[in-house]
Amino acid sequence: MSEDIKWMKTHCGKMDHGGCALIVGVKDNRIVKVKGDPEGFLNQGYVCPKGLASPDRLTHPDRLIHPLRRTGARGAGGWERISWDDALDEIARNFNRLKSDYGARSVAFGVGMPKGLEHFVLIRLANIFGSPNVVASQDVCHAPREITGVHTCGFYPVVDLHQRSKLVVLWGSNLTSTNEEGEINSMLLKQLKEGADLMVVDPRRIDMAERADMWLQVKPGTDHALALGFLHVVIEEGLYDKDFVAQWTHGFDDLANHVKGFTPEKVSDMTWVPSERIREAARFYAASKPAAIQWGNPIEHHTNTFDVARALICLMAVCGNLAVPGGNVNALDPKVIGLGAFVRADLIPEKRKEMITAAHGVIPRFMTIPPAFFRRAVLEETPYPVKGFYAMCSNPMLSYADSRQTFEALNKLEFLAVSDLFMTPTAALADIVLPVASHFEMDDIGHYGLGHGYILARPRVVDPPEHCWPDMKIMNELGKRISPPEHWHDDYGRFLEDVVRPAGLTYQEFAEKGYLKGPDRFRAYEAKGFKTPTGKVELSLSTAEKFGLAPLPDFKGPPEPEDAEYPLILTGSKSRYYLHSSYRWVGRLREKRPYPKCEIHPETAEANGIGEGEGIRIETRYGAITQKAHLTDRMHPEVVNASHGWWFPEAGPDGQYDWQSANYNMLTSTGRLGKEYGTPNLKGIPCRIGPAQ
Ligand SMILES: Nc1nc2c(c(=O)[nH]1)N[C@H]1C(S)=C(S)[C@@H](COP(=O)(O)OP(=O)(O)OC[C@H]3O[C@@H](n4cnc5c(=O)[nH]c(N)nc54)[C@H](O)[C@@H]3O)O[C@H]1N2
Ligand SMILES: Nc1nc2c(c(=O)[nH]1)N[C@H]1C(S)=C(S)[C@@H](COP(=O)(O)OP(=O)(O)OC[C@H]3O[C@@H](n4cnc5c(=O)[nH]c(N)nc54)[C@H](O)[C@@H]3O)O[C@H]1N2
Ligand code: SF4
Ligand SMILES: [Mo]
């Protein structure tokens, strides 16, 4: 049999941000085996359980394989099959009508975690249609790091695991489960094997905390206090990089004065980390040259995310770890088409003024709409009404904070179209559902636009089912119906060619190479300065007054006030077996994690009458859900770690696949939002627990 198998190379995609090079065995248009490619630039042979199970997405018997039109009431589960022409005509009719009645901005285009090139084709579609409103999860995912970086030092400081570091810090990053943005954990493990030290900042004793030289068990939502405590020690003890600070920073004296108040003792009260540990950790970071901070998602999961990112970049800068090999770097992209040109930003020059966010005073350069403001526009029509929504690669019913509000908003829309592989709680509320060809079934490019300095080829290895279309093709055809056709191509493959053309390659030639990486670039500031108004790293922001931002990173308390009725603190993390709410329907993954797991300390469990494996009711001021308790001393006794993204495909269409009973975002709210990014509190929320009823 093995002779009939054709082995092909591609990269993993859409199971997280992607990154692992794969060798895929194909027989009769079916994938029979997936292996990690030992030559993989990022993974060196590694592949995770999601990657191994990824072909099962394509062959699931309940996969969407026809365009569907809703027949009965919204969400009642009645559908009829329709042709692609009818589906696209109906979407176009509705969007064109909304555009002429309320203006193009009344139609919003929604996307989730960046999965492939379609992410940017969607932005292009919105721009060409004339809508400034692309709704994305960036408010809780990477925009705070990237854009705060741009304001503070002129770039997004990415961890450099490609060069040797003396110390790697996992600051709220569970890399062995999440491999986020292609920082595949094999690179971290290689660094450790070669002698790098490891520090972990995490409220849970994660696997890497067990291996770490130092683990700081921080109180959820207080990372900025901890980073300010580090800065206090580093500056008071004169451990900072004096040459770099003197030559390349702006506002050092202001920062030094400001952090005087953040003594390890005070910071210990704020963060629960013992003061002596804070001192040791700060000295350890400052003495390790170079040190790289892999900063994770939780720093972006509460209203103070701007302060956390600011404090961490200040820390990188004063210790001389910015833009140096093995530190946090400004990765240079290979020669590919620029983002602005690809998405046709030129066609919508007034975008910034027209966006929903213009009314909310968010930070300049933040170009997507936070889901909280999108729903306000739908529900309250502020600053203007939004009536139509096109959702791609995303499941807002689970991924946006406050799922009840999402339910109301999606129900209020005049028209909702969703493209997905599978029926989800979001697709269940749509007027039209479009079946997609996904990863493995289409040519694609990974990591374009992510700022890590490389792009990865994801050439197709099998053909999709007859009526499943790649998102890029869907948008190419929809684009011709809702905007001037000259902006669209005969074949959507042109988008891929456009990206790699500046490198002098065809897509086919790029696919044969596997990836393109920009040249290493370190200390570029020595020639040109930092790309900020002062040409330096702005420890104190020179633009603060102009943009209404705080000049210095601060800590003004936890994300939500303490609450005697809710004495525990809720946080959450991603499962290694799923991507957010995706793929609960993939049997091989579901077997590994059949139910939503909530971790609590054994003492906390006992005090609340909860046993191992029993149902646990988790409650905040905003809602209550049920998950299954797992008792572990990896947890702090006052912290509850619940699972995110749970719905139940097996619950069926009545009630839209039970998006309520175990969904973490029933516990969150959009009542408080961070000013700069419109970020809600997903973590650090007061909660209480008890046995499930
Ligand atoms: N409480 C809480 N909320 C969170 C987070 C958290 O940690 N806690 N994390 C936040 C973060 S970091 C992010 S990035 C967001 C993620 O938010 P989303 O991106 O909305 O997350 P998913 O639930 O993975 O939804 C992705 C959907 O895309 C579908 N899909 C897969 N491949 C394709 C394809 O090729 N085409 C199309 N059209 N669809 C496809 C999947 O089936 C799935 O339904 O959630 C955020 N929300
Ligand atoms: N398996 C899997 N991989 C994924 C994803 C997925 O859903 N599943 N999602 C992808 C996406 S879109 C993203 S953005 C990345 C996210 O990747 P990560 O940043 O690694 O994501 P999380 O699991 O949310 O959080 C990481 C760690 O932060 C800890 N933590 C919780 N609260 C706090 C806190 O307040 N402070 C600190 N310092 N730590 C805290 C958690 O215990 C957890 O161990 O992963 C990507 N990869
Ligand atoms: S770590 Fe990510 S890229 Fe690698 S196999 Fe797993 S899901 Fe795919
Ligand atoms: Mo994310």
mmCIF file with all atom_site columns, C-alpha atoms in Angstrom, residues 218-293:
data_model
loop_
_atom_site.group_PDB
_atom_site.id
_atom_site.type_symbol
_atom_site.label_atom_id
_atom_site.label_alt_id
_atom_site.label_comp_id
_atom_site.label_asym_id
_atom_site.label_entity_id
_atom_site.label_seq_id
_atom_site.pdbx_PDB_ins_code
_atom_site.Cartn_x
_atom_site.Cartn_y
_atom_site.Cartn_z
_atom_site.occupancy
_atom_site.B_iso_or_equiv
_atom_site.pdbx_formal_charge
_atom_site.auth_seq_id
_atom_site.auth_comp_id
_atom_site.auth_asym_id
_atom_site.auth_atom_id
_atom_site.pdbx_PDB_model_num
ATOM 1  C CA . VAL A 1 218 ? 1.467  36.181 39.777 1.00 0.00 ? 218 VAL A CA 1
ATOM 2  C CA . LYS A 1 219 ? -2.059 37.218 40.719 1.00 0.00 ? 219 LYS A CA 1
ATOM 3  C CA . PRO A 1 220 ? -4.085 37.306 37.474 1.00 0.00 ? 220 PRO A CA 1
ATOM 4  C CA . GLY A 1 221 ? -4.413 40.775 35.973 1.00 0.00 ? 221 GLY A CA 1
ATOM 5  C CA . THR A 1 222 ? -1.493 42.374 37.859 1.00 0.00 ? 222 THR A CA 1
ATOM 6  C CA . ASP A 1 223 ? 1.402  41.836 35.449 1.00 0.00 ? 223 ASP A CA 1
ATOM 7  C CA . HIS A 1 224 ? 1.955  45.568 35.023 1.00 0.00 ? 224 HIS A CA 1
ATOM 8  C CA . ALA A 1 225 ? 2.515  45.947 38.769 1.00 0.00 ? 225 ALA A CA 1
ATOM 9  C CA . LEU A 1 226 ? 5.061  43.146 38.611 1.00 0.00 ? 226 LEU A CA 1
ATOM 10 C CA . ALA A 1 227 ? 6.876  44.688 35.648 1.00 0.00 ? 227 ALA A CA 1
ATOM 11 C CA . LEU A 1 228 ? 6.930  48.065 37.424 1.00 0.00 ? 228 LEU A CA 1
ATOM 12 C CA . GLY A 1 229 ? 8.398  46.293 40.454 1.00 0.00 ? 229 GLY A CA 1
ATOM 13 C CA . PHE A 1 230 ? 11.113 44.843 38.211 1.00 0.00 ? 230 PHE A CA 1
ATOM 14 C CA . LEU A 1 231 ? 11.814 48.345 36.879 1.00 0.00 ? 231 LEU A CA 1
ATOM 15 C CA . HIS A 1 232 ? 12.053 49.665 40.434 1.00 0.00 ? 232 HIS A CA 1
ATOM 16 C CA . VAL A 1 233 ? 14.727 47.127 41.366 1.00 0.00 ? 233 VAL A CA 1
ATOM 17 C CA . VAL A 1 234 ? 16.639 47.441 38.116 1.00 0.00 ? 234 VAL A CA 1
ATOM 18 C CA . ILE A 1 235 ? 16.772 51.229 38.340 1.00 0.00 ? 235 ILE A CA 1
ATOM 19 C CA . GLU A 1 236 ? 17.287 51.588 42.118 1.00 0.00 ? 236 GLU A CA 1
ATOM 20 C CA . GLU A 1 237 ? 20.103 49.049 42.071 1.00 0.00 ? 237 GLU A CA 1
ATOM 21 C CA . GLY A 1 238 ? 21.687 50.565 38.944 1.00 0.00 ? 238 GLY A CA 1
ATOM 22 C CA . LEU A 1 239 ? 21.400 47.303 36.996 1.00 0.00 ? 239 LEU A CA 1
ATOM 23 C CA . TYR A 1 240 ? 20.192 48.878 33.778 1.00 0.00 ? 240 TYR A CA 1
ATOM 24 C CA . ASP A 1 241 ? 22.145 49.307 30.560 1.00 0.00 ? 241 ASP A CA 1
ATOM 25 C CA . LYS A 1 242 ? 23.507 52.773 31.175 1.00 0.00 ? 242 LYS A CA 1
ATOM 26 C CA . ASP A 1 243 ? 24.904 53.415 27.709 1.00 0.00 ? 243 ASP A CA 1
ATOM 27 C CA . PHE A 1 244 ? 21.724 52.389 25.967 1.00 0.00 ? 244 PHE A CA 1
ATOM 28 C CA . VAL A 1 245 ? 19.570 54.358 28.381 1.00 0.00 ? 245 VAL A CA 1
ATOM 29 C CA . ALA A 1 246 ? 21.693 57.498 28.001 1.00 0.00 ? 246 ALA A CA 1
ATOM 30 C CA . GLN A 1 247 ? 21.832 57.388 24.245 1.00 0.00 ? 247 GLN A CA 1
ATOM 31 C CA . TRP A 1 248 ? 18.625 55.769 23.150 1.00 0.00 ? 248 TRP A CA 1
ATOM 32 C CA . THR A 1 249 ? 15.823 56.408 25.602 1.00 0.00 ? 249 THR A CA 1
ATOM 33 C CA . HIS A 1 250 ? 13.535 59.347 26.205 1.00 0.00 ? 250 HIS A CA 1
ATOM 34 C CA . GLY A 1 251 ? 12.071 60.087 29.643 1.00 0.00 ? 251 GLY A CA 1
ATOM 35 C CA . PHE A 1 252 ? 14.290 57.876 31.795 1.00 0.00 ? 252 PHE A CA 1
ATOM 36 C CA . ASP A 1 253 ? 14.287 60.277 34.752 1.00 0.00 ? 253 ASP A CA 1
ATOM 37 C CA . ASP A 1 254 ? 10.494 60.479 34.682 1.00 0.00 ? 254 ASP A CA 1
ATOM 38 C CA . LEU A 1 255 ? 10.251 56.709 34.642 1.00 0.00 ? 255 LEU A CA 1
ATOM 39 C CA . ALA A 1 256 ? 12.832 56.378 37.415 1.00 0.00 ? 256 ALA A CA 1
ATOM 40 C CA . ASN A 1 257 ? 10.889 58.801 39.586 1.00 0.00 ? 257 ASN A CA 1
ATOM 41 C CA . HIS A 1 258 ? 7.623  57.117 38.815 1.00 0.00 ? 258 HIS A CA 1
ATOM 42 C CA . VAL A 1 259 ? 8.760  53.577 39.706 1.00 0.00 ? 259 VAL A CA 1
ATOM 43 C CA . LYS A 1 260 ? 10.254 54.710 43.015 1.00 0.00 ? 260 LYS A CA 1
ATOM 44 C CA . GLY A 1 261 ? 6.813  54.041 44.507 1.00 0.00 ? 261 GLY A CA 1
ATOM 45 C CA . PHE A 1 262 ? 6.727  50.482 43.196 1.00 0.00 ? 262 PHE A CA 1
ATOM 46 C CA . THR A 1 263 ? 8.858  48.909 45.893 1.00 0.00 ? 263 THR A CA 1
ATOM 47 C CA . PRO A 1 264 ? 8.989  45.108 45.938 1.00 0.00 ? 264 PRO A CA 1
ATOM 48 C CA . GLU A 1 265 ? 7.032  45.187 49.188 1.00 0.00 ? 265 GLU A CA 1
ATOM 49 C CA . LYS A 1 266 ? 4.189  47.208 47.703 1.00 0.00 ? 266 LYS A CA 1
ATOM 50 C CA . VAL A 1 267 ? 4.279  45.211 44.482 1.00 0.00 ? 267 VAL A CA 1
ATOM 51 C CA . SER A 1 268 ? 4.142  42.029 46.503 1.00 0.00 ? 268 SER A CA 1
ATOM 52 C CA . ASP A 1 269 ? 0.816  43.159 47.999 1.00 0.00 ? 269 ASP A CA 1
ATOM 53 C CA . MET A 1 270 ? -0.484 43.886 44.523 1.00 0.00 ? 270 MET A CA 1
ATOM 54 C CA . THR A 1 271 ? 0.749  40.710 42.812 1.00 0.00 ? 271 THR A CA 1
ATOM 55 C CA . TRP A 1 272 ? 1.120  38.091 45.600 1.00 0.00 ? 272 TRP A CA 1
ATOM 56 C CA . VAL A 1 273 ? 4.720  37.472 44.486 1.00 0.00 ? 273 VAL A CA 1
ATOM 57 C CA . PRO A 1 274 ? 6.979  37.602 47.567 1.00 0.00 ? 274 PRO A CA 1
ATOM 58 C CA . SER A 1 275 ? 9.119  40.752 47.607 1.00 0.00 ? 275 SER A CA 1
ATOM 59 C CA . GLU A 1 276 ? 12.394 38.841 47.758 1.00 0.00 ? 276 GLU A CA 1
ATOM 60 C CA . ARG A 1 277 ? 11.382 36.866 44.647 1.00 0.00 ? 277 ARG A CA 1
ATOM 61 C CA . ILE A 1 278 ? 10.649 40.108 42.821 1.00 0.00 ? 278 ILE A CA 1
ATOM 62 C CA . ARG A 1 279 ? 14.130 41.370 43.695 1.00 0.00 ? 279 ARG A CA 1
ATOM 63 C CA . GLU A 1 280 ? 15.801 38.117 42.630 1.00 0.00 ? 280 GLU A CA 1
ATOM 64 C CA . ALA A 1 281 ? 13.824 37.904 39.418 1.00 0.00 ? 281 ALA A CA 1
ATOM 65 C CA . ALA A 1 282 ? 14.546 41.508 38.427 1.00 0.00 ? 282 ALA A CA 1
ATOM 66 C CA . ARG A 1 283 ? 18.258 41.009 39.090 1.00 0.00 ? 283 ARG A CA 1
ATOM 67 C CA . PHE A 1 284 ? 18.209 37.741 37.150 1.00 0.00 ? 284 PHE A CA 1
ATOM 68 C CA . TYR A 1 285 ? 16.594 39.391 34.122 1.00 0.00 ? 285 TYR A CA 1
ATOM 69 C CA . ALA A 1 286 ? 18.923 42.396 34.239 1.00 0.00 ? 286 ALA A CA 1
ATOM 70 C CA . ALA A 1 287 ? 22.059 40.273 34.606 1.00 0.00 ? 287 ALA A CA 1
ATOM 71 C CA . SER A 1 288 ? 21.189 37.867 31.777 1.00 0.00 ? 288 SER A CA 1
ATOM 72 C CA . LYS A 1 289 ? 22.366 39.228 28.482 1.00 0.00 ? 289 LYS A CA 1
ATOM 73 C CA . PRO A 1 290 ? 20.642 38.808 26.173 1.00 0.00 ? 290 PRO A CA 1
ATOM 74 C CA . ALA A 1 291 ? 17.253 38.021 27.685 1.00 0.00 ? 291 ALA A CA 1
ATOM 75 C CA . ALA A 1 292 ? 14.138 37.440 25.582 1.00 0.00 ? 292 ALA A CA 1
ATOM 76 C CA . ILE A 1 293 ? 10.586 37.912 26.796 1.00 0.00 ? 293 ILE A CA 1
#
